[in-house]
Amino acid sequence: MNSKVQVLTVAGNDCDGSAGMPADLHAFFISGVYGMGILTAAVAGNSYEISDQVLMPTEFIDHQFAALKKDFKIAATKTGMLGTSAVIKCFHRNFAPESFGKLVVDPVIITKHGNFLLDNEAYDDFVKLIIPMADVITPNAFEAQTLSGVEIESRESMMTSAKRLQELGAKNVIVKGKHENPTQEKVEDLVLKADGSYQWLSMPYVSTERLNGTGDVFSAVITAEIAKGNDLFTAAEIAKNVVYDSISKPIIVGHRHGPINLWNAHSK
Ligand SMILES: Nc1ncnc2c1ncn2[C@@H]1O[C@H](COP(=O)(O)OP(=O)(O)O)[C@@H](O)[C@H]1O
Ligand SMILES: Cc1ncc(COP(=O)(O)O)c(N)n1
């Protein structure tokens, strides 16, 4: 009955299909696992901006967790947009590793275009309740900086920031490198494991505006690969390659910050 590896995303829908739950489900599909999605929120957005958002009632999120718990064998779960303190508390009371597997936390706090997807009130609860639950946390450079209080400017500061996130309770930490400087040659991410071992992921910098969903896809592929039984270093390396392949050969959808091209990763 449960012959296929099953994974879950707890995330928001971005109506343009580029980010949030649609991106996660596409990434699960190309990773060869069966993906499910608990909807927390929905945003009105396009390749220019996010203009509005609504949160799901927490009773409905409770019902989604209860429905999945009764029926499936989920090996790993990832979180995306949680949005408010109420949703964070709802996730905290519903998530249990026995039912929902390993937990990958993508701290969706600030998008790369400066939109806040987590309100101020929720921030403290995210740090207190969600970070200590994380088997893996995958902040981008700005989120790592905000969460750790360490300015990301070098490999050394990425390591200091990752260790600080471990002190906050996350077991394994992946700090994604900066990619704002058009003259940079590569983008490097740090994978720091619970036992202190670490690995750098390095790929060429790609100059493109079509980057919507990179963080979602990166953490979703890690979730899928961990669910399949892969080690975190292997999972992160696969995810880095999938994102690189998806941004290095763009599809032209929308006018500005368009979606990434997962077909290019899938065809490899
Ligand atoms: N312009 C780029 N060139 C190469 N790699 C990139 C680029 N932008 C993002 N990445 C990679 O994509 C993955 C997701 O990172 P990032 O876009 O920073 O996450 P987020 O969407 O959370 O801001 C990381 O592995 C990062 O190194
Ligand atoms: C609903 C939703 N969830 C997450 C993101 C983050 O997107 P990205 O992966 O580009 O940081 C987003 N833009 N919208």
PDB file of C-alpha atoms and ligand atoms in Angstrom:
ATOM      1  CA  MET A   1       0.000   0.000   0.000  1.00  0.00           C
ATOM      2  CA  ASN A   2       2.778   2.436   0.896  1.00  0.00           C
ATOM      3  CA  SER A   3       5.222   1.433  -1.849  1.00  0.00           C
ATOM      4  CA  LYS A   4       6.257   4.952  -2.874  1.00  0.00           C
ATOM      5  CA  VAL A   5       8.386   7.301  -0.742  1.00  0.00           C
ATOM      6  CA  GLN A   6       6.011   9.978   0.614  1.00  0.00           C
ATOM      7  CA  VAL A   7       6.908  13.532   1.647  1.00  0.00           C
ATOM      8  CA  LEU A   8       4.993  16.598   2.785  1.00  0.00           C
ATOM      9  CA  THR A   9       5.287  20.357   2.448  1.00  0.00           C
ATOM     10  CA  VAL A  10       3.539  22.716   4.861  1.00  0.00           C
ATOM     11  CA  ALA A  11       3.499  25.893   2.819  1.00  0.00           C
ATOM     12  CA  GLY A  12       1.720  28.762   1.123  1.00  0.00           C
ATOM     13  CA  ASN A  13       0.443  28.856  -2.446  1.00  0.00           C
ATOM     14  CA  ASP A  14       1.910  31.489  -4.747  1.00  0.00           C
ATOM     15  CA  CYS A  15      -0.741  31.952  -7.447  1.00  0.00           C
ATOM     16  CA  ASP A  16       1.825  32.429 -10.224  1.00  0.00           C
ATOM     17  CA  GLY A  17       3.132  28.897  -9.648  1.00  0.00           C
ATOM     18  CA  SER A  18       6.747  29.983  -9.221  1.00  0.00           C
ATOM     19  CA  ALA A  19       7.242  29.608  -5.482  1.00  0.00           C
ATOM     20  CA  GLY A  20       5.806  28.106  -2.323  1.00  0.00           C
ATOM     21  CA  MET A  21       3.743  24.921  -2.583  1.00  0.00           C
ATOM     22  CA  PRO A  22       3.699  24.648  -6.405  1.00  0.00           C
ATOM     23  CA  ALA A  23       7.505  24.832  -6.512  1.00  0.00           C
ATOM     24  CA  ASP A  24       7.798  22.263  -3.704  1.00  0.00           C
ATOM     25  CA  LEU A  25       5.454  19.812  -5.451  1.00  0.00           C
ATOM     26  CA  HIS A  26       7.300  20.184  -8.759  1.00  0.00           C
ATOM     27  CA  ALA A  27      10.599  19.532  -6.951  1.00  0.00           C
ATOM     28  CA  PHE A  28       9.138  16.444  -5.236  1.00  0.00           C
ATOM     29  CA  PHE A  29       7.928  15.174  -8.615  1.00  0.00           C
ATOM     30  CA  ILE A  30      11.320  15.475 -10.334  1.00  0.00           C
ATOM     31  CA  SER A  31      12.936  13.855  -7.270  1.00  0.00           C
ATOM     32  CA  GLY A  32      10.733  10.794  -7.797  1.00  0.00           C
ATOM     33  CA  VAL A  33       8.838  10.966  -4.497  1.00  0.00           C
ATOM     34  CA  TYR A  34       5.105  11.344  -3.846  1.00  0.00           C
ATOM     35  CA  GLY A  35       4.427  14.872  -2.555  1.00  0.00           C
ATOM     36  CA  MET A  36       1.594  16.096  -0.349  1.00  0.00           C
ATOM     37  CA  GLY A  37       0.856  19.675   0.715  1.00  0.00           C
ATOM     38  CA  ILE A  38      -0.756  21.211   3.782  1.00  0.00           C
ATOM     39  CA  LEU A  39      -1.829  24.732   2.816  1.00  0.00           C
ATOM     40  CA  THR A  40      -1.039  27.470   5.348  1.00  0.00           C
ATOM     41  CA  ALA A  41      -1.621  30.594   3.259  1.00  0.00           C
ATOM     42  CA  ALA A  42      -2.088  31.969  -0.237  1.00  0.00           C
ATOM     43  CA  VAL A  43      -0.384  34.964  -1.815  1.00  0.00           C
ATOM     44  CA  ALA A  44      -1.429  37.079  -4.786  1.00  0.00           C
ATOM     45  CA  GLY A  45       1.741  37.505  -6.772  1.00  0.00           C
ATOM     46  CA  ASN A  46       3.338  37.634 -10.175  1.00  0.00           C
ATOM     47  CA  SER A  47       6.826  38.107 -11.552  1.00  0.00           C
ATOM     48  CA  TYR A  48       6.825  41.761 -10.374  1.00  0.00           C
ATOM     49  CA  GLU A  49       5.580  41.576  -6.791  1.00  0.00           C
ATOM     50  CA  ILE A  50       3.455  40.027  -4.064  1.00  0.00           C
ATOM     51  CA  SER A  51       0.409  42.272  -3.569  1.00  0.00           C
ATOM     52  CA  ASP A  52      -1.741  40.451  -1.015  1.00  0.00           C
ATOM     53  CA  GLN A  53      -1.887  37.391   1.218  1.00  0.00           C
ATOM     54  CA  VAL A  54      -4.381  35.471   3.353  1.00  0.00           C
ATOM     55  CA  LEU A  55      -3.758  32.846   6.041  1.00  0.00           C
ATOM     56  CA  MET A  56      -5.734  29.630   6.362  1.00  0.00           C
ATOM     57  CA  PRO A  57      -7.817  29.251   9.549  1.00  0.00           C
ATOM     58  CA  THR A  58      -5.773  27.179  12.017  1.00  0.00           C
ATOM     59  CA  GLU A  59      -8.675  24.735  12.575  1.00  0.00           C
ATOM     60  CA  PHE A  60      -8.470  23.915   8.868  1.00  0.00           C
ATOM     61  CA  ILE A  61      -4.691  23.382   9.136  1.00  0.00           C
ATOM     62  CA  ASP A  62      -5.384  21.054  12.109  1.00  0.00           C
ATOM     63  CA  HIS A  63      -7.848  19.107   9.910  1.00  0.00           C
ATOM     64  CA  GLN A  64      -5.280  18.765   7.113  1.00  0.00           C
ATOM     65  CA  PHE A  65      -2.721  17.320   9.558  1.00  0.00           C
ATOM     66  CA  ALA A  66      -5.337  14.942  10.997  1.00  0.00           C
ATOM     67  CA  ALA A  67      -6.365  13.747   7.519  1.00  0.00           C
ATOM     68  CA  LEU A  68      -2.786  12.892   6.499  1.00  0.00           C
ATOM     69  CA  LYS A  69      -1.876  11.336   9.836  1.00  0.00           C
ATOM     70  CA  LYS A  70      -4.656   8.749   9.516  1.00  0.00           C
ATOM     71  CA  ASP A  71      -3.642   7.456   6.143  1.00  0.00           C
ATOM     72  CA  PHE A  72      -0.044   7.938   5.044  1.00  0.00           C
ATOM     73  CA  LYS A  73       3.535   7.014   5.820  1.00  0.00           C
ATOM     74  CA  ILE A  74       5.426  10.287   5.479  1.00  0.00           C
ATOM     75  CA  ALA A  75       9.226  10.007   5.582  1.00  0.00           C
ATOM     76  CA  ALA A  76      10.096  13.713   5.642  1.00  0.00           C
ATOM     77  CA  THR A  77       8.381  17.093   5.854  1.00  0.00           C
ATOM     78  CA  LYS A  78       9.443  20.616   4.957  1.00  0.00           C
ATOM     79  CA  THR A  79       8.038  23.912   6.126  1.00  0.00           C
ATOM     80  CA  GLY A  80       7.706  26.959   3.891  1.00  0.00           C
ATOM     81  CA  MET A  81       5.588  30.036   4.620  1.00  0.00           C
ATOM     82  CA  LEU A  82       4.087  29.879   8.124  1.00  0.00           C
ATOM     83  CA  GLY A  83       3.182  33.583   8.234  1.00  0.00           C
ATOM     84  CA  THR A  84       1.782  34.192  11.702  1.00  0.00           C
ATOM     85  CA  SER A  85       2.216  33.227  15.307  1.00  0.00           C
ATOM     86  CA  ALA A  86      -1.078  31.293  15.215  1.00  0.00           C
ATOM     87  CA  VAL A  87       0.082  29.143  12.276  1.00  0.00           C
ATOM     88  CA  ILE A  88       3.480  28.559  13.907  1.00  0.00           C
ATOM     89  CA  LYS A  89       1.783  27.358  17.109  1.00  0.00           C
ATOM     90  CA  CYS A  90      -0.557  25.200  15.030  1.00  0.00           C
ATOM     91  CA  PHE A  91       2.412  23.576  13.251  1.00  0.00           C
ATOM     92  CA  HIS A  92       4.170  23.070  16.583  1.00  0.00           C
ATOM     93  CA  ARG A  93       1.221  21.223  18.150  1.00  0.00           C
ATOM     94  CA  ASN A  94       0.539  19.043  15.084  1.00  0.00           C
ATOM     95  CA  PHE A  95       4.002  18.000  13.938  1.00  0.00           C
ATOM     96  CA  ALA A  96       5.387  14.752  15.348  1.00  0.00           C
ATOM     97  CA  PRO A  97       8.324  12.839  13.789  1.00  0.00           C
ATOM     98  CA  GLU A  98       6.495   9.492  14.268  1.00  0.00           C
ATOM     99  CA  SER A  99       3.809  10.621  11.818  1.00  0.00           C
ATOM    100  CA  PHE A 100       5.584  13.158   9.624  1.00  0.00           C
ATOM    101  CA  GLY A 101       9.241  12.043   9.567  1.00  0.00           C
ATOM    102  CA  LYS A 102      12.376  14.171   9.437  1.00  0.00           C
ATOM    103  CA  LEU A 103      11.834  17.949   9.429  1.00  0.00           C
ATOM    104  CA  VAL A 104      13.493  20.396   7.010  1.00  0.00           C
ATOM    105  CA  VAL A 105      12.767  24.017   7.939  1.00  0.00           C
ATOM    106  CA  ASP A 106      13.044  26.649   5.217  1.00  0.00           C
ATOM    107  CA  PRO A 107      12.747  29.845   7.244  1.00  0.00           C
ATOM    108  CA  VAL A 108      10.584  31.841   4.852  1.00  0.00           C
ATOM    109  CA  ILE A 109      10.989  35.226   6.499  1.00  0.00           C
ATOM    110  CA  ILE A 110      12.058  37.576   3.690  1.00  0.00           C
ATOM    111  CA  THR A 111      11.885  36.821  -0.044  1.00  0.00           C
ATOM    112  CA  LYS A 112      14.792  37.790  -2.222  1.00  0.00           C
ATOM    113  CA  HIS A 113      12.677  40.762  -3.411  1.00  0.00           C
ATOM    114  CA  GLY A 114      12.197  42.153   0.079  1.00  0.00           C
ATOM    115  CA  ASN A 115       8.648  40.925   0.783  1.00  0.00           C
ATOM    116  CA  PHE A 116       8.052  39.916   4.382  1.00  0.00           C
ATOM    117  CA  LEU A 117       6.256  36.580   4.552  1.00  0.00           C
ATOM    118  CA  LEU A 118       6.501  36.231   8.349  1.00  0.00           C
ATOM    119  CA  ASP A 119       5.068  39.037  10.476  1.00  0.00           C
ATOM    120  CA  ASN A 120       7.052  40.560  13.363  1.00  0.00           C
ATOM    121  CA  GLU A 121       4.961  38.955  16.063  1.00  0.00           C
ATOM    122  CA  ALA A 122       5.595  35.529  14.541  1.00  0.00           C
ATOM    123  CA  TYR A 123       9.365  35.924  14.441  1.00  0.00           C
ATOM    124  CA  ASP A 124       9.949  35.230  18.161  1.00  0.00           C
ATOM    125  CA  ASP A 125       7.695  32.166  18.074  1.00  0.00           C
ATOM    126  CA  PHE A 126       9.511  30.882  15.004  1.00  0.00           C
ATOM    127  CA  VAL A 127      12.844  31.098  16.854  1.00  0.00           C
ATOM    128  CA  LYS A 128      11.473  29.608  20.062  1.00  0.00           C
ATOM    129  CA  LEU A 129       9.199  26.870  18.692  1.00  0.00           C
ATOM    130  CA  ILE A 130      10.254  25.928  15.160  1.00  0.00           C
ATOM    131  CA  ILE A 131      14.071  26.144  15.095  1.00  0.00           C
ATOM    132  CA  PRO A 132      14.492  23.550  17.904  1.00  0.00           C
ATOM    133  CA  MET A 133      12.313  21.093  15.930  1.00  0.00           C
ATOM    134  CA  ALA A 134      14.495  21.295  12.805  1.00  0.00           C
ATOM    135  CA  ASP A 135      16.572  18.319  11.687  1.00  0.00           C
ATOM    136  CA  VAL A 136      17.793  20.656   8.936  1.00  0.00           C
ATOM    137  CA  ILE A 137      17.375  24.423   8.577  1.00  0.00           C
ATOM    138  CA  THR A 138      18.128  26.207   5.272  1.00  0.00           C
ATOM    139  CA  PRO A 139      18.297  30.003   5.733  1.00  0.00           C
ATOM    140  CA  ASN A 140      19.349  32.277   2.874  1.00  0.00           C
ATOM    141  CA  ALA A 141      22.144  34.737   3.692  1.00  0.00           C
ATOM    142  CA  PHE A 142      19.736  37.461   4.894  1.00  0.00           C
ATOM    143  CA  GLU A 143      17.772  35.061   7.071  1.00  0.00           C
ATOM    144  CA  ALA A 144      20.982  33.590   8.537  1.00  0.00           C
ATOM    145  CA  GLN A 145      22.138  37.115   9.310  1.00  0.00           C
ATOM    146  CA  THR A 146      18.830  38.087  10.964  1.00  0.00           C
ATOM    147  CA  LEU A 147      18.498  34.864  12.949  1.00  0.00           C
ATOM    148  CA  SER A 148      22.121  34.677  14.140  1.00  0.00           C
ATOM    149  CA  GLY A 149      23.034  38.347  14.385  1.00  0.00           C
ATOM    150  CA  VAL A 150      26.214  37.593  12.416  1.00  0.00           C
ATOM    151  CA  GLU A 151      26.850  39.584   9.251  1.00  0.00           C
ATOM    152  CA  ILE A 152      27.482  37.238   6.315  1.00  0.00           C
ATOM    153  CA  GLU A 153      30.565  38.459   4.484  1.00  0.00           C
ATOM    154  CA  SER A 154      32.958  35.493   4.327  1.00  0.00           C
ATOM    155  CA  ARG A 155      33.206  31.721   4.741  1.00  0.00           C
ATOM    156  CA  GLU A 156      34.210  32.289   8.354  1.00  0.00           C
ATOM    157  CA  SER A 157      31.097  34.380   9.122  1.00  0.00           C
ATOM    158  CA  MET A 158      28.870  31.749   7.462  1.00  0.00           C
ATOM    159  CA  MET A 159      30.383  29.136   9.808  1.00  0.00           C
ATOM    160  CA  THR A 160      29.888  31.381  12.874  1.00  0.00           C
ATOM    161  CA  SER A 161      26.292  32.014  11.839  1.00  0.00           C
ATOM    162  CA  ALA A 162      25.616  28.286  11.272  1.00  0.00           C
ATOM    163  CA  LYS A 163      26.995  27.424  14.733  1.00  0.00           C
ATOM    164  CA  ARG A 164      24.786  30.098  16.287  1.00  0.00           C
ATOM    165  CA  LEU A 165      21.763  28.480  14.611  1.00  0.00           C
ATOM    166  CA  GLN A 166      22.804  25.149  16.145  1.00  0.00           C
ATOM    167  CA  GLU A 167      22.901  26.887  19.544  1.00  0.00           C
ATOM    168  CA  LEU A 168      19.315  28.005  18.874  1.00  0.00           C
ATOM    169  CA  GLY A 169      18.412  24.304  18.541  1.00  0.00           C
ATOM    170  CA  ALA A 170      18.655  23.300  14.865  1.00  0.00           C
ATOM    171  CA  LYS A 171      20.560  20.015  14.398  1.00  0.00           C
ATOM    172  CA  ASN A 172      21.978  20.466  10.896  1.00  0.00           C
ATOM    173  CA  VAL A 173      22.330  23.871   9.255  1.00  0.00           C
ATOM    174  CA  ILE A 174      22.736  24.917   5.624  1.00  0.00           C
ATOM    175  CA  VAL A 175      23.597  28.606   5.199  1.00  0.00           C
ATOM    176  CA  LYS A 176      23.060  29.650   1.582  1.00  0.00           C
ATOM    177  CA  GLY A 177      25.587  32.120   0.229  1.00  0.00           C
ATOM    178  CA  LYS A 178      25.025  35.629  -1.082  1.00  0.00           C
ATOM    179  CA  HIS A 179      24.349  36.177  -4.781  1.00  0.00           C
ATOM    180  CA  GLU A 180      23.862  39.901  -5.192  1.00  0.00           C
ATOM    181  CA  ASN A 181      27.184  40.864  -6.710  1.00  0.00           C
ATOM    182  CA  PRO A 182      27.100  40.579 -10.525  1.00  0.00           C
ATOM    183  CA  THR A 183      30.894  40.158 -10.628  1.00  0.00           C
ATOM    184  CA  GLN A 184      31.043  37.189  -8.249  1.00  0.00           C
ATOM    185  CA  GLU A 185      32.260  33.942  -9.839  1.00  0.00           C
ATOM    186  CA  LYS A 186      30.526  31.401  -7.649  1.00  0.00           C
ATOM    187  CA  VAL A 187      27.808  30.987  -5.035  1.00  0.00           C
ATOM    188  CA  GLU A 188      28.891  28.937  -2.032  1.00  0.00           C
ATOM    189  CA  ASP A 189      26.619  27.335   0.567  1.00  0.00           C
ATOM    190  CA  LEU A 190      27.775  25.799   3.845  1.00  0.00           C
ATOM    191  CA  VAL A 191      26.441  22.457   5.126  1.00  0.00           C
ATOM    192  CA  LEU A 192      27.192  22.053   8.855  1.00  0.00           C
ATOM    193  CA  LYS A 193      26.142  18.748  10.377  1.00  0.00           C
ATOM    194  CA  ALA A 194      25.115  18.089  13.970  1.00  0.00           C
ATOM    195  CA  ASP A 195      28.443  16.297  14.626  1.00  0.00           C
ATOM    196  CA  GLY A 196      30.447  19.371  13.518  1.00  0.00           C
ATOM    197  CA  SER A 197      31.516  17.948  10.140  1.00  0.00           C
ATOM    198  CA  TYR A 198      30.918  20.296   7.233  1.00  0.00           C
ATOM    199  CA  GLN A 199      31.070  20.646   3.476  1.00  0.00           C
ATOM    200  CA  TRP A 200      31.038  23.609   1.063  1.00  0.00           C
ATOM    201  CA  LEU A 201      28.762  23.511  -1.982  1.00  0.00           C
ATOM    202  CA  SER A 202      30.095  25.651  -4.773  1.00  0.00           C
ATOM    203  CA  MET A 203      28.594  26.363  -8.211  1.00  0.00           C
ATOM    204  CA  PRO A 204      29.143  29.171 -10.739  1.00  0.00           C
ATOM    205  CA  TYR A 205      27.175  32.394 -10.209  1.00  0.00           C
ATOM    206  CA  VAL A 206      24.357  32.702 -12.769  1.00  0.00           C
ATOM    207  CA  SER A 207      23.325  36.200 -13.808  1.00  0.00           C
ATOM    208  CA  THR A 208      19.528  36.032 -14.189  1.00  0.00           C
ATOM    209  CA  GLU A 209      16.344  37.587 -12.804  1.00  0.00           C
ATOM    210  CA  ARG A 210      14.521  34.252 -13.148  1.00  0.00           C
ATOM    211  CA  LEU A 211      15.129  32.968  -9.626  1.00  0.00           C
ATOM    212  CA  ASN A 212      11.636  32.625  -8.130  1.00  0.00           C
ATOM    213  CA  GLY A 213      11.450  29.416  -6.163  1.00  0.00           C
ATOM    214  CA  THR A 214      15.186  28.645  -5.829  1.00  0.00           C
ATOM    215  CA  GLY A 215      15.020  28.384  -2.035  1.00  0.00           C
ATOM    216  CA  ASP A 216      11.835  26.317  -2.112  1.00  0.00           C
ATOM    217  CA  VAL A 217      13.233  23.889  -4.653  1.00  0.00           C
ATOM    218  CA  PHE A 218      16.563  23.627  -2.830  1.00  0.00           C
ATOM    219  CA  SER A 219      14.917  22.646   0.480  1.00  0.00           C
ATOM    220  CA  ALA A 220      12.271  20.460  -1.208  1.00  0.00           C
ATOM    221  CA  VAL A 221      14.923  18.397  -3.029  1.00  0.00           C
ATOM    222  CA  ILE A 222      16.839  18.004   0.252  1.00  0.00           C
ATOM    223  CA  THR A 223      13.595  16.799   1.895  1.00  0.00           C
ATOM    224  CA  ALA A 224      12.997  14.289  -0.907  1.00  0.00           C
ATOM    225  CA  GLU A 225      16.566  12.965  -0.875  1.00  0.00           C
ATOM    226  CA  ILE A 226      16.594  12.563   2.915  1.00  0.00           C
ATOM    227  CA  ALA A 227      13.256  10.729   2.656  1.00  0.00           C
ATOM    228  CA  LYS A 228      14.888   8.325   0.187  1.00  0.00           C
ATOM    229  CA  GLY A 229      17.556   7.603   2.796  1.00  0.00           C
ATOM    230  CA  ASN A 230      20.386   9.746   1.464  1.00  0.00           C
ATOM    231  CA  ASP A 231      22.932  11.341   3.763  1.00  0.00           C
ATOM    232  CA  LEU A 232      22.637  15.153   4.189  1.00  0.00           C
ATOM    233  CA  PHE A 233      25.866  15.932   2.283  1.00  0.00           C
ATOM    234  CA  THR A 234      24.615  13.918  -0.719  1.00  0.00           C
ATOM    235  CA  ALA A 235      21.101  15.406  -0.459  1.00  0.00           C
ATOM    236  CA  ALA A 236      22.460  18.972  -0.379  1.00  0.00           C
ATOM    237  CA  GLU A 237      24.789  18.352  -3.305  1.00  0.00           C
ATOM    238  CA  ILE A 238      21.905  16.980  -5.411  1.00  0.00           C
ATOM    239  CA  ALA A 239      19.751  19.992  -4.455  1.00  0.00           C
ATOM    240  CA  LYS A 240      22.513  22.460  -5.361  1.00  0.00           C
ATOM    241  CA  ASN A 241      22.873  20.824  -8.796  1.00  0.00           C
ATOM    242  CA  VAL A 242      19.097  20.818  -9.393  1.00  0.00           C
ATOM    243  CA  VAL A 243      18.904  24.558  -8.642  1.00  0.00           C
ATOM    244  CA  TYR A 244      21.942  25.313 -10.795  1.00  0.00           C
ATOM    245  CA  ASP A 245      20.507  23.367 -13.758  1.00  0.00           C
ATOM    246  CA  SER A 246      17.140  25.119 -13.275  1.00  0.00           C
ATOM    247  CA  ILE A 247      18.557  28.647 -13.386  1.00  0.00           C
ATOM    248  CA  SER A 248      21.294  28.233 -15.993  1.00  0.00           C
ATOM    249  CA  LYS A 249      18.857  27.620 -18.894  1.00  0.00           C
ATOM    250  CA  PRO A 250      15.849  29.910 -18.283  1.00  0.00           C
ATOM    251  CA  ILE A 251      12.285  29.619 -19.531  1.00  0.00           C
ATOM    252  CA  ILE A 252      10.621  32.948 -20.308  1.00  0.00           C
ATOM    253  CA  VAL A 253       7.411  33.035 -18.241  1.00  0.00           C
ATOM    254  CA  GLY A 254       6.294  36.433 -16.955  1.00  0.00           C
ATOM    255  CA  HIS A 255       8.095  39.724 -17.430  1.00  0.00           C
ATOM    256  CA  ARG A 256      10.517  40.019 -14.548  1.00  0.00           C
ATOM    257  CA  HIS A 257      11.409  37.714 -11.632  1.00  0.00           C
ATOM    258  CA  GLY A 258      10.196  34.603 -13.394  1.00  0.00           C
ATOM    259  CA  PRO A 259      10.080  30.964 -12.319  1.00  0.00           C
ATOM    260  CA  ILE A 260      13.029  28.619 -12.657  1.00  0.00           C
ATOM    261  CA  ASN A 261      13.304  25.847 -15.254  1.00  0.00           C
ATOM    262  CA  LEU A 262      12.958  22.522 -13.444  1.00  0.00           C
ATOM    263  CA  TRP A 263      12.626  20.681 -16.767  1.00  0.00           C
ATOM    264  CA  ASN A 264      16.311  21.303 -17.399  1.00  0.00           C
ATOM    265  CA  ALA A 265      17.176  19.562 -14.119  1.00  0.00           C
ATOM    266  CA  HIS A 266      14.657  16.789 -14.778  1.00  0.00           C
ATOM    267  CA  SER A 267      16.084  15.964 -18.209  1.00  0.00           C
ATOM    268  CA  LYS A 268      19.602  15.281 -16.815  1.00  0.00           C
TER     269      LYS A 268
HETATM  270  N1  LIG B   1      22.351  33.696  -9.081  1.00  0.00           N
HETATM  271  C1  LIG B   1      22.653  32.473  -8.599  1.00  0.00           C
HETATM  272  N2  LIG B   1      23.663  31.744  -9.152  1.00  0.00           N
HETATM  273  C2  LIG B   1      23.968  30.525  -8.680  1.00  0.00           C
HETATM  274  N3  LIG B   1      23.333  29.930  -7.635  1.00  0.00           N
HETATM  275  C3  LIG B   1      22.305  30.595  -7.037  1.00  0.00           C
HETATM  276  C4  LIG B   1      21.922  31.895  -7.484  1.00  0.00           C
HETATM  277  N4  LIG B   1      20.877  32.309  -6.727  1.00  0.00           N
HETATM  278  C5  LIG B   1      20.613  31.314  -5.851  1.00  0.00           C
HETATM  279  N5  LIG B   1      21.488  30.284  -6.021  1.00  0.00           N
HETATM  280  C6  LIG B   1      21.478  29.031  -5.260  1.00  0.00           C
HETATM  281  O1  LIG B   1      20.126  28.651  -5.085  1.00  0.00           O
HETATM  282  C7  LIG B   1      19.902  28.020  -3.819  1.00  0.00           C
HETATM  283  C8  LIG B   1      18.817  28.780  -3.074  1.00  0.00           C
HETATM  284  O2  LIG B   1      19.385  29.951  -2.520  1.00  0.00           O
HETATM  285  P1  LIG B   1      18.662  31.363  -2.359  1.00  0.00           P
HETATM  286  O3  LIG B   1      18.131  31.797  -3.688  1.00  0.00           O
HETATM  287  O4  LIG B   1      19.614  32.271  -1.695  1.00  0.00           O
HETATM  288  O5  LIG B   1      17.459  30.990  -1.399  1.00  0.00           O
HETATM  289  P2  LIG B   1      16.132  31.815  -1.038  1.00  0.00           P
HETATM  290  O6  LIG B   1      15.175  31.565  -2.173  1.00  0.00           O
HETATM  291  O7  LIG B   1      15.707  31.198   0.251  1.00  0.00           O
HETATM  292  O8  LIG B   1      16.514  33.264  -0.942  1.00  0.00           O
HETATM  293  C9  LIG B   1      21.269  28.027  -3.121  1.00  0.00           C
HETATM  294  O9  LIG B   1      21.924  26.785  -3.341  1.00  0.00           O
HETATM  295  C10 LIG B   1      21.999  29.166  -3.827  1.00  0.00           C
HETATM  296  O10 LIG B   1      23.404  28.991  -3.752  1.00  0.00           O
HETATM  297  C1  LIG B   2       4.039  31.376  -0.838  1.00  0.00           C
HETATM  298  C2  LIG B   2       5.522  31.551  -0.916  1.00  0.00           C
HETATM  299  N1  LIG B   2       6.321  30.733  -0.197  1.00  0.00           N
HETATM  300  C3  LIG B   2       7.665  30.873  -0.287  1.00  0.00           C
HETATM  301  C4  LIG B   2       8.230  31.828  -1.080  1.00  0.00           C
HETATM  302  C5  LIG B   2       9.729  31.963  -1.162  1.00  0.00           C
HETATM  303  O1  LIG B   2      10.222  31.856  -2.470  1.00  0.00           O
HETATM  304  P1  LIG B   2      11.788  31.654  -2.825  1.00  0.00           P
HETATM  305  O2  LIG B   2      12.045  30.169  -2.910  1.00  0.00           O
HETATM  306  O3  LIG B   2      11.972  32.338  -4.154  1.00  0.00           O
HETATM  307  O4  LIG B   2      12.579  32.278  -1.722  1.00  0.00           O
HETATM  308  C6  LIG B   2       7.361  32.659  -1.830  1.00  0.00           C
HETATM  309  N2  LIG B   2       7.839  33.613  -2.646  1.00  0.00           N
HETATM  310  N3  LIG B   2       6.005  32.504  -1.722  1.00  0.00           N
END
